[in-house]
Amino acid sequence: SFTMHLNCKDENLLKWLPRTDSRYRPDQRALEDGNVDLAQQEKTRIESKQREIRKQNHSQGIVWNPLWFNKDNVTNKWQLKLDSTNIAQYWVARAHLQFDNCPNLW
């Protein structure tokens, strides 16, 4: 029960989330709703869409970079990107509801 609530689409919270948040994943939502066939169809659609985007980016020489994270070259761990005041860029974007630069993953 607890884990099901972690992915709950709380209408009050949704406006504060980027469209890349897993709570927007249609395959995940269908699975949680018990619709396994739809979940599989959505998962296949999403994976195909992401493969096509990756292929297009490759053909255009576009290198994918995570929007909110950087990989530390020393520790090899991912860290939140910080702005000039050492505040994570994600939290700045969230405070101002500035998620227009998020890709459409779903």
CSV table of N, CA and C in Angstrom, one decimal, residues 57 61-71 78 81 101-103:
chain,number,residue,atom,x,y,z
A,57,ASN,N,18.5,12.0,-33.0
A,57,ASN,CA,19.6,12.8,-32.3
A,57,ASN,C,20.9,12.3,-32.8
A,61,GLY,N,23.8,14.5,-34.9
A,61,GLY,CA,25.0,14.8,-34.0
A,61,GLY,C,24.6,15.4,-32.7
A,62,ILE,N,23.4,15.2,-32.3
A,62,ILE,CA,23.0,15.8,-31.0
A,62,ILE,C,23.3,14.8,-29.9
A,63,VAL,N,24.1,15.3,-28.9
A,63,VAL,CA,24.5,14.4,-27.8
A,63,VAL,C,23.5,14.6,-26.6
A,64,TRP,N,23.0,13.6,-26.1
A,64,TRP,CA,22.0,13.7,-25.0
A,64,TRP,C,22.8,14.0,-23.7
A,65,ASN,N,22.3,15.0,-22.9
A,65,ASN,CA,22.8,15.3,-21.6
A,65,ASN,C,21.6,15.4,-20.7
A,66,PRO,N,21.8,14.8,-19.5
A,66,PRO,CA,20.7,14.8,-18.5
A,66,PRO,C,20.4,16.3,-18.1
A,67,LEU,N,19.1,16.6,-17.9
A,67,LEU,CA,18.7,18.0,-17.6
A,67,LEU,C,19.1,18.4,-16.2
A,68,TRP,N,18.9,17.4,-15.3
A,68,TRP,CA,19.1,17.8,-13.9
A,68,TRP,C,20.3,17.2,-13.2
A,69,PHE,N,21.1,16.4,-13.9
A,69,PHE,CA,22.2,15.7,-13.3
A,69,PHE,C,23.5,15.9,-14.1
A,70,ASN,N,24.6,15.8,-13.3
A,70,ASN,CA,26.0,15.7,-13.9
A,70,ASN,C,26.6,14.5,-13.3
A,71,LYS,N,27.5,13.9,-14.1
A,71,LYS,CA,28.2,12.7,-13.5
A,71,LYS,C,29.6,13.2,-13.1
A,78,TRP,N,26.3,10.2,-10.0
A,78,TRP,CA,25.5,11.2,-10.6
A,78,TRP,C,25.1,12.2,-9.4
A,81,LYS,N,22.6,18.9,-10.8
A,81,LYS,CA,23.3,20.1,-11.3
A,81,LYS,C,23.0,21.3,-10.4
A,101,ASN,N,11.6,23.1,-20.8
A,101,ASN,CA,12.8,22.5,-21.5
A,101,ASN,C,12.8,21.0,-21.3
A,102,CYS,N,11.9,20.4,-20.6
A,102,CYS,CA,11.9,19.0,-20.3
A,102,CYS,C,11.4,18.2,-21.6
A,103,PRO,N,12.1,17.1,-21.9
A,103,PRO,CA,11.6,16.4,-23.1
A,103,PRO,C,10.3,15.7,-22.9
